Amino acid sequence: MARRRYPHPATPARSRIMRSIRASGTAPEAEVRSRLHRAGLRFRKNATLRLPSGSTRPDIVFPRLKLAVFIDGCFWHGCPRHATHPRHNAWYWAPKLRQNRDRDARSTRELRSAGWLVRRFWEHVPPARVAQQVQALVQRLVD
């Protein structure tokens, strides 16, 4: 089996930056969760949901309501407004970022076909607005 090639960072500073990026618990996620919790809503964070093609971990999950909320990073998930396209190691990043978008679409499709309500927000949307929209949606589902 062929070994997978990984890119070498352009600089040591870039290496430190990339190493510090978190997969979950980002500032926008934490702020939204905090606001929802203060509003009295209870949910699970990063709960693994099984799908036909594998699994996914929404940032916020309301299991009884079958509501999955994702807060997608602009770079990693290809925000149409803020996504950047790395020039260094483009041979690696272009397919990786495309796979992220494909996986997001597949997860959303599979969750919806399993009866889940899926909401995706970009990290640049103010946390107060995201929390307000999620809170309103939960209220509608409960009523």
PDB file of N, CA and C in Angstrom, residues 13-114:
ATOM      1  N   ALA A  13       6.107  28.962  12.017  1.00  0.00           N
ATOM      2  CA  ALA A  13       4.955  29.690  12.572  1.00  0.00           C
ATOM      3  C   ALA A  13       3.659  29.087  12.053  1.00  0.00           C
ATOM      4  N   ARG A  14       3.608  28.772  10.761  1.00  0.00           N
ATOM      5  CA  ARG A  14       2.407  28.159  10.187  1.00  0.00           C
ATOM      6  C   ARG A  14       2.149  26.803  10.847  1.00  0.00           C
ATOM      7  N   SER A  15       3.204  26.070  11.119  1.00  0.00           N
ATOM      8  CA  SER A  15       3.071  24.776  11.779  1.00  0.00           C
ATOM      9  C   SER A  15       2.436  24.936  13.164  1.00  0.00           C
ATOM     10  N   ARG A  16       2.888  25.937  13.927  1.00  0.00           N
ATOM     11  CA  ARG A  16       2.313  26.190  15.254  1.00  0.00           C
ATOM     12  C   ARG A  16       0.841  26.577  15.140  1.00  0.00           C
ATOM     13  N   ILE A  17       0.524  27.406  14.176  1.00  0.00           N
ATOM     14  CA  ILE A  17      -0.865  27.841  13.987  1.00  0.00           C
ATOM     15  C   ILE A  17      -1.755  26.639  13.683  1.00  0.00           C
ATOM     16  N   MET A  18      -1.342  25.814  12.756  1.00  0.00           N
ATOM     17  CA  MET A  18      -2.163  24.666  12.350  1.00  0.00           C
ATOM     18  C   MET A  18      -2.309  23.668  13.500  1.00  0.00           C
ATOM     19  N   ARG A  19      -1.267  23.512  14.303  1.00  0.00           N
ATOM     20  CA  ARG A  19      -1.327  22.594  15.441  1.00  0.00           C
ATOM     21  C   ARG A  19      -2.294  23.086  16.513  1.00  0.00           C
ATOM     22  N   SER A  20      -2.501  24.394  16.572  1.00  0.00           N
ATOM     23  CA  SER A  20      -3.352  24.961  17.623  1.00  0.00           C
ATOM     24  C   SER A  20      -4.841  24.953  17.267  1.00  0.00           C
ATOM     25  N   ILE A  21      -5.185  24.611  16.034  1.00  0.00           N
ATOM     26  CA  ILE A  21      -6.583  24.635  15.606  1.00  0.00           C
ATOM     27  C   ILE A  21      -7.334  23.481  16.252  1.00  0.00           C
ATOM     28  N   ARG A  22      -8.501  23.803  16.810  1.00  0.00           N
ATOM     29  CA  ARG A  22      -9.294  22.803  17.520  1.00  0.00           C
ATOM     30  C   ARG A  22     -10.346  22.205  16.596  1.00  0.00           C
ATOM     31  N   ALA A  23     -10.625  20.932  16.796  1.00  0.00           N
ATOM     32  CA  ALA A  23     -11.664  20.264  16.010  1.00  0.00           C
ATOM     33  C   ALA A  23     -13.050  20.591  16.558  1.00  0.00           C
ATOM     34  N   SER A  24     -13.135  20.813  17.844  1.00  0.00           N
ATOM     35  CA  SER A  24     -14.423  21.174  18.449  1.00  0.00           C
ATOM     36  C   SER A  24     -14.135  22.099  19.628  1.00  0.00           C
ATOM     37  N   GLY A  25     -15.192  22.732  20.109  1.00  0.00           N
ATOM     38  CA  GLY A  25     -15.017  23.641  21.236  1.00  0.00           C
ATOM     39  C   GLY A  25     -14.439  24.978  20.828  1.00  0.00           C
ATOM     40  N   THR A  26     -14.684  25.389  19.587  1.00  0.00           N
ATOM     41  CA  THR A  26     -14.184  26.684  19.141  1.00  0.00           C
ATOM     42  C   THR A  26     -14.939  27.793  19.868  1.00  0.00           C
ATOM     43  N   ALA A  27     -14.415  28.993  19.797  1.00  0.00           N
ATOM     44  CA  ALA A  27     -15.047  30.121  20.488  1.00  0.00           C
ATOM     45  C   ALA A  27     -16.492  30.354  20.038  1.00  0.00           C
ATOM     46  N   PRO A  28     -16.792  30.346  18.727  1.00  0.00           N
ATOM     47  CA  PRO A  28     -18.198  30.533  18.339  1.00  0.00           C
ATOM     48  C   PRO A  28     -19.112  29.424  18.881  1.00  0.00           C
ATOM     49  N   GLU A  29     -18.653  28.177  18.833  1.00  0.00           N
ATOM     50  CA  GLU A  29     -19.458  27.064  19.368  1.00  0.00           C
ATOM     51  C   GLU A  29     -19.705  27.254  20.859  1.00  0.00           C
ATOM     52  N   ALA A  30     -18.653  27.564  21.593  1.00  0.00           N
ATOM     53  CA  ALA A  30     -18.775  27.712  23.045  1.00  0.00           C
ATOM     54  C   ALA A  30     -19.724  28.853  23.400  1.00  0.00           C
ATOM     55  N   GLU A  31     -19.654  29.942  22.658  1.00  0.00           N
ATOM     56  CA  GLU A  31     -20.535  31.086  22.924  1.00  0.00           C
ATOM     57  C   GLU A  31     -21.993  30.728  22.646  1.00  0.00           C
ATOM     58  N   VAL A  32     -22.251  30.038  21.553  1.00  0.00           N
ATOM     59  CA  VAL A  32     -23.628  29.627  21.240  1.00  0.00           C
ATOM     60  C   VAL A  32     -24.144  28.677  22.314  1.00  0.00           C
ATOM     61  N   ARG A  33     -23.338  27.690  22.689  1.00  0.00           N
ATOM     62  CA  ARG A  33     -23.767  26.731  23.719  1.00  0.00           C
ATOM     63  C   ARG A  33     -24.039  27.447  25.038  1.00  0.00           C
ATOM     64  N   SER A  34     -23.186  28.389  25.388  1.00  0.00           N
ATOM     65  CA  SER A  34     -23.370  29.125  26.631  1.00  0.00           C
ATOM     66  C   SER A  34     -24.689  29.894  26.612  1.00  0.00           C
ATOM     67  N   ARG A  35     -24.989  30.553  25.512  1.00  0.00           N
ATOM     68  CA  ARG A  35     -26.230  31.311  25.403  1.00  0.00           C
ATOM     69  C   ARG A  35     -27.454  30.389  25.462  1.00  0.00           C
ATOM     70  N   LEU A  36     -27.369  29.240  24.793  1.00  0.00           N
ATOM     71  CA  LEU A  36     -28.492  28.296  24.828  1.00  0.00           C
ATOM     72  C   LEU A  36     -28.697  27.756  26.242  1.00  0.00           C
ATOM     73  N   HIS A  37     -27.605  27.445  26.916  1.00  0.00           N
ATOM     74  CA  HIS A  37     -27.692  26.921  28.280  1.00  0.00           C
ATOM     75  C   HIS A  37     -28.289  27.964  29.223  1.00  0.00           C
ATOM     76  N   ARG A  38     -27.842  29.222  29.102  1.00  0.00           N
ATOM     77  CA  ARG A  38     -28.395  30.303  29.932  1.00  0.00           C
ATOM     78  C   ARG A  38     -29.884  30.502  29.672  1.00  0.00           C
ATOM     79  N   ALA A  39     -30.327  30.166  28.442  1.00  0.00           N
ATOM     80  CA  ALA A  39     -31.754  30.293  28.111  1.00  0.00           C
ATOM     81  C   ALA A  39     -32.563  29.109  28.636  1.00  0.00           C
ATOM     82  N   GLY A  40     -31.884  28.162  29.283  1.00  0.00           N
ATOM     83  CA  GLY A  40     -32.583  27.033  29.878  1.00  0.00           C
ATOM     84  C   GLY A  40     -32.680  25.807  28.986  1.00  0.00           C
ATOM     85  N   LEU A  41     -32.033  25.831  27.839  1.00  0.00           N
ATOM     86  CA  LEU A  41     -32.085  24.669  26.941  1.00  0.00           C
ATOM     87  C   LEU A  41     -31.002  23.666  27.327  1.00  0.00           C
ATOM     88  N   ARG A  42     -31.349  22.401  27.226  1.00  0.00           N
ATOM     89  CA  ARG A  42     -30.385  21.336  27.513  1.00  0.00           C
ATOM     90  C   ARG A  42     -30.180  20.523  26.251  1.00  0.00           C
ATOM     91  N   PHE A  43     -28.949  20.165  26.008  1.00  0.00           N
ATOM     92  CA  PHE A  43     -28.567  19.524  24.755  1.00  0.00           C
ATOM     93  C   PHE A  43     -27.304  18.717  25.003  1.00  0.00           C
ATOM     94  N   ARG A  44     -26.898  17.999  23.994  1.00  0.00           N
ATOM     95  CA  ARG A  44     -25.622  17.282  24.060  1.00  0.00           C
ATOM     96  C   ARG A  44     -24.670  17.968  23.101  1.00  0.00           C
ATOM     97  N   LYS A  45     -23.408  17.980  23.447  1.00  0.00           N
ATOM     98  CA  LYS A  45     -22.432  18.570  22.538  1.00  0.00           C
ATOM     99  C   LYS A  45     -21.558  17.477  21.936  1.00  0.00           C
ATOM    100  N   ASN A  46     -21.327  17.607  20.646  1.00  0.00           N
ATOM    101  CA  ASN A  46     -20.465  16.672  19.913  1.00  0.00           C
ATOM    102  C   ASN A  46     -20.869  15.217  20.080  1.00  0.00           C
ATOM    103  N   ALA A  47     -22.157  14.943  20.180  1.00  0.00           N
ATOM    104  CA  ALA A  47     -22.630  13.563  20.296  1.00  0.00           C
ATOM    105  C   ALA A  47     -22.474  12.873  18.942  1.00  0.00           C
ATOM    106  N   THR A  48     -22.002  11.660  18.961  1.00  0.00           N
ATOM    107  CA  THR A  48     -21.831  10.913  17.721  1.00  0.00           C
ATOM    108  C   THR A  48     -23.171  10.347  17.261  1.00  0.00           C
ATOM    109  N   LEU A  49     -23.512  10.656  16.011  1.00  0.00           N
ATOM    110  CA  LEU A  49     -24.731  10.132  15.408  1.00  0.00           C
ATOM    111  C   LEU A  49     -24.324   9.192  14.280  1.00  0.00           C
ATOM    112  N   ARG A  50     -24.851   7.980  14.308  1.00  0.00           N
ATOM    113  CA  ARG A  50     -24.515   6.976  13.292  1.00  0.00           C
ATOM    114  C   ARG A  50     -25.278   7.246  12.001  1.00  0.00           C
ATOM    115  N   LEU A  51     -24.566   7.091  10.888  1.00  0.00           N
ATOM    116  CA  LEU A  51     -25.146   7.290   9.567  1.00  0.00           C
ATOM    117  C   LEU A  51     -24.807   6.086   8.697  1.00  0.00           C
ATOM    118  N   PRO A  52     -25.535   5.896   7.594  1.00  0.00           N
ATOM    119  CA  PRO A  52     -25.199   4.776   6.705  1.00  0.00           C
ATOM    120  C   PRO A  52     -23.748   4.815   6.211  1.00  0.00           C
ATOM    121  N   SER A  53     -23.217   6.024   5.998  1.00  0.00           N
ATOM    122  CA  SER A  53     -21.846   6.126   5.473  1.00  0.00           C
ATOM    123  C   SER A  53     -20.801   6.257   6.575  1.00  0.00           C
ATOM    124  N   GLY A  54     -21.205   6.161   7.834  1.00  0.00           N
ATOM    125  CA  GLY A  54     -20.257   6.306   8.941  1.00  0.00           C
ATOM    126  C   GLY A  54     -20.914   6.979  10.116  1.00  0.00           C
ATOM    127  N   SER A  55     -20.360   8.111  10.531  1.00  0.00           N
ATOM    128  CA  SER A  55     -20.950   8.844  11.649  1.00  0.00           C
ATOM    129  C   SER A  55     -20.629  10.328  11.489  1.00  0.00           C
ATOM    130  N   THR A  56     -21.329  11.127  12.260  1.00  0.00           N
ATOM    131  CA  THR A  56     -21.081  12.565  12.280  1.00  0.00           C
ATOM    132  C   THR A  56     -21.230  13.055  13.707  1.00  0.00           C
ATOM    133  N   ARG A  57     -20.623  14.194  14.000  1.00  0.00           N
ATOM    134  CA  ARG A  57     -20.689  14.765  15.350  1.00  0.00           C
ATOM    135  C   ARG A  57     -21.114  16.217  15.278  1.00  0.00           C
ATOM    136  N   PRO A  58     -22.425  16.474  15.293  1.00  0.00           N
ATOM    137  CA  PRO A  58     -22.879  17.865  15.301  1.00  0.00           C
ATOM    138  C   PRO A  58     -22.360  18.572  16.548  1.00  0.00           C
ATOM    139  N   ASP A  59     -22.235  19.884  16.445  1.00  0.00           N
ATOM    140  CA  ASP A  59     -21.742  20.668  17.578  1.00  0.00           C
ATOM    141  C   ASP A  59     -22.755  20.705  18.710  1.00  0.00           C
ATOM    142  N   ILE A  60     -24.043  20.723  18.350  1.00  0.00           N
ATOM    143  CA  ILE A  60     -25.118  20.764  19.350  1.00  0.00           C
ATOM    144  C   ILE A  60     -26.198  19.794  18.895  1.00  0.00           C
ATOM    145  N   VAL A  61     -26.625  18.923  19.800  1.00  0.00           N
ATOM    146  CA  VAL A  61     -27.634  17.917  19.458  1.00  0.00           C
ATOM    147  C   VAL A  61     -28.758  17.937  20.493  1.00  0.00           C
ATOM    148  N   PHE A  62     -29.982  18.006  19.984  1.00  0.00           N
ATOM    149  CA  PHE A  62     -31.179  17.862  20.809  1.00  0.00           C
ATOM    150  C   PHE A  62     -31.764  16.504  20.429  1.00  0.00           C
ATOM    151  N   PRO A  63     -31.363  15.428  21.126  1.00  0.00           N
ATOM    152  CA  PRO A  63     -31.743  14.071  20.698  1.00  0.00           C
ATOM    153  C   PRO A  63     -33.246  13.832  20.602  1.00  0.00           C
ATOM    154  N   ARG A  64     -34.015  14.239  21.611  1.00  0.00           N
ATOM    155  CA  ARG A  64     -35.458  13.966  21.581  1.00  0.00           C
ATOM    156  C   ARG A  64     -36.159  14.707  20.465  1.00  0.00           C
ATOM    157  N   LEU A  65     -35.654  15.865  20.111  1.00  0.00           N
ATOM    158  CA  LEU A  65     -36.249  16.656  19.032  1.00  0.00           C
ATOM    159  C   LEU A  65     -35.680  16.277  17.662  1.00  0.00           C
ATOM    160  N   LYS A  66     -34.644  15.458  17.681  1.00  0.00           N
ATOM    161  CA  LYS A  66     -33.928  15.072  16.463  1.00  0.00           C
ATOM    162  C   LYS A  66     -33.478  16.321  15.697  1.00  0.00           C
ATOM    163  N   LEU A  67     -32.807  17.208  16.449  1.00  0.00           N
ATOM    164  CA  LEU A  67     -32.275  18.439  15.885  1.00  0.00           C
ATOM    165  C   LEU A  67     -30.754  18.432  16.022  1.00  0.00           C
ATOM    166  N   ALA A  68     -30.070  18.601  14.902  1.00  0.00           N
ATOM    167  CA  ALA A  68     -28.612  18.643  14.880  1.00  0.00           C
ATOM    168  C   ALA A  68     -28.170  20.020  14.386  1.00  0.00           C
ATOM    169  N   VAL A  69     -27.297  20.670  15.142  1.00  0.00           N
ATOM    170  CA  VAL A  69     -26.817  22.009  14.797  1.00  0.00           C
ATOM    171  C   VAL A  69     -25.307  21.939  14.579  1.00  0.00           C
ATOM    172  N   PHE A  70     -24.873  22.460  13.445  1.00  0.00           N
ATOM    173  CA  PHE A  70     -23.454  22.523  13.113  1.00  0.00           C
ATOM    174  C   PHE A  70     -23.048  23.986  13.015  1.00  0.00           C
ATOM    175  N   ILE A  71     -21.885  24.313  13.552  1.00  0.00           N
ATOM    176  CA  ILE A  71     -21.311  25.641  13.378  1.00  0.00           C
ATOM    177  C   ILE A  71     -20.010  25.420  12.608  1.00  0.00           C
ATOM    178  N   ASP A  72     -20.084  25.688  11.315  1.00  0.00           N
ATOM    179  CA  ASP A  72     -18.993  25.352  10.409  1.00  0.00           C
ATOM    180  C   ASP A  72     -17.987  26.484  10.275  1.00  0.00           C
ATOM    181  N   GLY A  73     -16.710  26.124  10.360  1.00  0.00           N
ATOM    182  CA  GLY A  73     -15.631  27.084  10.175  1.00  0.00           C
ATOM    183  C   GLY A  73     -15.533  27.506   8.717  1.00  0.00           C
ATOM    184  N   CYS A  74     -15.319  28.779   8.490  1.00  0.00           N
ATOM    185  CA  CYS A  74     -15.291  29.318   7.129  1.00  0.00           C
ATOM    186  C   CYS A  74     -14.201  28.669   6.269  1.00  0.00           C
ATOM    187  N   PHE A  75     -13.021  28.479   6.812  1.00  0.00           N
ATOM    188  CA  PHE A  75     -11.937  27.866   6.036  1.00  0.00           C
ATOM    189  C   PHE A  75     -12.204  26.394   5.785  1.00  0.00           C
ATOM    190  N   TRP A  76     -12.469  25.648   6.834  1.00  0.00           N
ATOM    191  CA  TRP A  76     -12.566  24.195   6.741  1.00  0.00           C
ATOM    192  C   TRP A  76     -13.777  23.701   5.957  1.00  0.00           C
ATOM    193  N   HIS A  77     -14.842  24.495   5.929  1.00  0.00           N
ATOM    194  CA  HIS A  77     -16.076  24.026   5.291  1.00  0.00           C
ATOM    195  C   HIS A  77     -16.436  24.826   4.047  1.00  0.00           C
ATOM    196  N   GLY A  78     -15.590  25.748   3.615  1.00  0.00           N
ATOM    197  CA  GLY A  78     -15.762  26.427   2.340  1.00  0.00           C
ATOM    198  C   GLY A  78     -16.830  27.500   2.305  1.00  0.00           C
ATOM    199  N   CYS A  79     -16.830  28.381   3.283  1.00  0.00           N
ATOM    200  CA  CYS A  79     -17.781  29.495   3.302  1.00  0.00           C
ATOM    201  C   CYS A  79     -17.685  30.278   1.989  1.00  0.00           C
ATOM    202  N   PRO A  80     -18.837  30.538   1.339  1.00  0.00           N
ATOM    203  CA  PRO A  80     -18.783  31.271   0.077  1.00  0.00           C
ATOM    204  C   PRO A  80     -18.276  32.708   0.233  1.00  0.00           C
ATOM    205  N   ARG A  81     -18.380  33.273   1.445  1.00  0.00           N
ATOM    206  CA  ARG A  81     -17.914  34.635   1.671  1.00  0.00           C
ATOM    207  C   ARG A  81     -16.463  34.718   2.108  1.00  0.00           C
ATOM    208  N   HIS A  82     -16.032  33.781   2.950  1.00  0.00           N
ATOM    209  CA  HIS A  82     -14.733  33.928   3.600  1.00  0.00           C
ATOM    210  C   HIS A  82     -13.711  32.831   3.323  1.00  0.00           C
ATOM    211  N   ALA A  83     -14.086  31.817   2.577  1.00  0.00           N
ATOM    212  CA  ALA A  83     -13.146  30.719   2.337  1.00  0.00           C
ATOM    213  C   ALA A  83     -11.915  31.233   1.597  1.00  0.00           C
ATOM    214  N   THR A  84     -10.773  30.703   1.981  1.00  0.00           N
ATOM    215  CA  THR A  84      -9.539  31.021   1.274  1.00  0.00           C
ATOM    216  C   THR A  84      -9.032  29.734   0.653  1.00  0.00           C
ATOM    217  N   HIS A  85      -8.201  29.890  -0.348  1.00  0.00           N
ATOM    218  CA  HIS A  85      -7.658  28.730  -1.046  1.00  0.00           C
ATOM    219  C   HIS A  85      -6.141  28.787  -0.920  1.00  0.00           C
ATOM    220  N   PRO A  86      -5.584  27.957  -0.054  1.00  0.00           N
ATOM    221  CA  PRO A  86      -4.141  28.011   0.177  1.00  0.00           C
ATOM    222  C   PRO A  86      -3.345  27.804  -1.111  1.00  0.00           C
ATOM    223  N   ARG A  87      -2.329  28.618  -1.281  1.00  0.00           N
ATOM    224  CA  ARG A  87      -1.450  28.464  -2.443  1.00  0.00           C
ATOM    225  C   ARG A  87      -0.338  27.469  -2.133  1.00  0.00           C
ATOM    226  N   HIS A  88       0.146  27.486  -0.897  1.00  0.00           N
ATOM    227  CA  HIS A  88       1.211  26.561  -0.507  1.00  0.00           C
ATOM    228  C   HIS A  88       0.584  25.187  -0.262  1.00  0.00           C
ATOM    229  N   ASN A  89       1.112  24.157  -0.840  1.00  0.00           N
ATOM    230  CA  ASN A  89       0.598  22.783  -0.718  1.00  0.00           C
ATOM    231  C   ASN A  89      -0.843  22.664  -1.232  1.00  0.00           C
ATOM    232  N   ALA A  90      -1.155  23.403  -2.287  1.00  0.00           N
ATOM    233  CA  ALA A  90      -2.510  23.367  -2.862  1.00  0.00           C
ATOM    234  C   ALA A  90      -2.885  21.950  -3.293  1.00  0.00           C
ATOM    235  N   TRP A  91      -1.921  21.144  -3.706  1.00  0.00           N
ATOM    236  CA  TRP A  91      -2.175  19.761  -4.121  1.00  0.00           C
ATOM    237  C   TRP A  91      -2.810  18.960  -2.987  1.00  0.00           C
ATOM    238  N   TYR A  92      -2.537  19.340  -1.759  1.00  0.00           N
ATOM    239  CA  TYR A  92      -3.092  18.658  -0.593  1.00  0.00           C
ATOM    240  C   TYR A  92      -4.403  19.309  -0.151  1.00  0.00           C
ATOM    241  N   TRP A  93      -4.405  20.643  -0.058  1.00  0.00           N
ATOM    242  CA  TRP A  93      -5.536  21.341   0.540  1.00  0.00           C
ATOM    243  C   TRP A  93      -6.776  21.350  -0.333  1.00  0.00           C
ATOM    244  N   ALA A  94      -6.649  21.512  -1.621  1.00  0.00           N
ATOM    245  CA  ALA A  94      -7.838  21.583  -2.486  1.00  0.00           C
ATOM    246  C   ALA A  94      -8.689  20.319  -2.355  1.00  0.00           C
ATOM    247  N   PRO A  95      -8.126  19.119  -2.508  1.00  0.00           N
ATOM    248  CA  PRO A  95      -8.967  17.919  -2.343  1.00  0.00           C
ATOM    249  C   PRO A  95      -9.483  17.746  -0.915  1.00  0.00           C
ATOM    250  N   LYS A  96      -8.664  18.101   0.082  1.00  0.00           N
ATOM    251  CA  LYS A  96      -9.095  17.940   1.473  1.00  0.00           C
ATOM    252  C   LYS A  96     -10.309  18.815   1.769  1.00  0.00           C
ATOM    253  N   LEU A  97     -10.253  20.069   1.366  1.00  0.00           N
ATOM    254  CA  LEU A  97     -11.365  20.977   1.629  1.00  0.00           C
ATOM    255  C   LEU A  97     -12.605  20.574   0.826  1.00  0.00           C
ATOM    256  N   ARG A  98     -12.418  20.083  -0.382  1.00  0.00           N
ATOM    257  CA  ARG A  98     -13.544  19.581  -1.191  1.00  0.00           C
ATOM    258  C   ARG A  98     -14.185  18.363  -0.508  1.00  0.00           C
ATOM    259  N   GLN A  99     -13.361  17.477   0.036  1.00  0.00           N
ATOM    260  CA  GLN A  99     -13.885  16.306   0.762  1.00  0.00           C
ATOM    261  C   GLN A  99     -14.682  16.732   1.987  1.00  0.00           C
ATOM    262  N   ASN A 100     -14.234  17.782   2.675  1.00  0.00           N
ATOM    263  CA  ASN A 100     -14.992  18.287   3.826  1.00  0.00           C
ATOM    264  C   ASN A 100     -16.379  18.728   3.393  1.00  0.00           C
ATOM    265  N   ARG A 101     -16.462  19.499   2.301  1.00  0.00           N
ATOM    266  CA  ARG A 101     -17.763  19.972   1.818  1.00  0.00           C
ATOM    267  C   ARG A 101     -18.642  18.798   1.380  1.00  0.00           C
ATOM    268  N   ASP A 102     -18.043  17.826   0.698  1.00  0.00           N
ATOM    269  CA  ASP A 102     -18.801  16.643   0.262  1.00  0.00           C
ATOM    270  C   ASP A 102     -19.327  15.862   1.465  1.00  0.00           C
ATOM    271  N   ARG A 103     -18.481  15.704   2.494  1.00  0.00           N
ATOM    272  CA  ARG A 103     -18.894  14.992   3.702  1.00  0.00           C
ATOM    273  C   ARG A 103     -20.016  15.740   4.414  1.00  0.00           C
ATOM    274  N   ASP A 104     -19.921  17.083   4.470  1.00  0.00           N
ATOM    275  CA  ASP A 104     -20.985  17.883   5.091  1.00  0.00           C
ATOM    276  C   ASP A 104     -22.312  17.655   4.372  1.00  0.00           C
ATOM    277  N   ALA A 105     -22.286  17.699   3.053  1.00  0.00           N
ATOM    278  CA  ALA A 105     -23.516  17.515   2.272  1.00  0.00           C
ATOM    279  C   ALA A 105     -24.082  16.111   2.473  1.00  0.00           C
ATOM    280  N   ARG A 106     -23.208  15.115   2.485  1.00  0.00           N
ATOM    281  CA  ARG A 106     -23.647  13.733   2.685  1.00  0.00           C
ATOM    282  C   ARG A 106     -24.242  13.548   4.084  1.00  0.00           C
ATOM    283  N   SER A 107     -23.596  14.102   5.097  1.00  0.00           N
ATOM    284  CA  SER A 107     -24.102  13.986   6.472  1.00  0.00           C
ATOM    285  C   SER A 107     -25.468  14.651   6.606  1.00  0.00           C
ATOM    286  N   THR A 108     -25.598  15.841   6.031  1.00  0.00           N
ATOM    287  CA  THR A 108     -26.876  16.547   6.098  1.00  0.00           C
ATOM    288  C   THR A 108     -27.962  15.729   5.421  1.00  0.00           C
ATOM    289  N   ARG A 109     -27.667  15.225   4.235  1.00  0.00           N
ATOM    290  CA  ARG A 109     -28.632  14.417   3.477  1.00  0.00           C
ATOM    291  C   ARG A 109     -29.042  13.163   4.262  1.00  0.00           C
ATOM    292  N   GLU A 110     -28.072  12.460   4.820  1.00  0.00           N
ATOM    293  CA  GLU A 110     -28.362  11.217   5.546  1.00  0.00           C
ATOM    294  C   GLU A 110     -29.111  11.484   6.845  1.00  0.00           C
ATOM    295  N   LEU A 111     -28.753  12.545   7.548  1.00  0.00           N
ATOM    296  CA  LEU A 111     -29.483  12.886   8.769  1.00  0.00           C
ATOM    297  C   LEU A 111     -30.936  13.225   8.433  1.00  0.00           C
ATOM    298  N   ARG A 112     -31.143  14.025   7.401  1.00  0.00           N
ATOM    299  CA  ARG A 112     -32.510  14.390   7.011  1.00  0.00           C
ATOM    300  C   ARG A 112     -33.316  13.171   6.595  1.00  0.00           C
ATOM    301  N   SER A 113     -32.703  12.259   5.875  1.00  0.00           N
ATOM    302  CA  SER A 113     -33.453  11.065   5.462  1.00  0.00           C
ATOM    303  C   SER A 113     -33.759  10.162   6.657  1.00  0.00           C
ATOM    304  N   ALA A 114     -33.029  10.326   7.756  1.00  0.00           N
ATOM    305  CA  ALA A 114     -33.297   9.563   8.981  1.00  0.00           C
ATOM    306  C   ALA A 114     -34.261  10.311   9.901  1.00  0.00           C
TER     307      ALA A 114
END
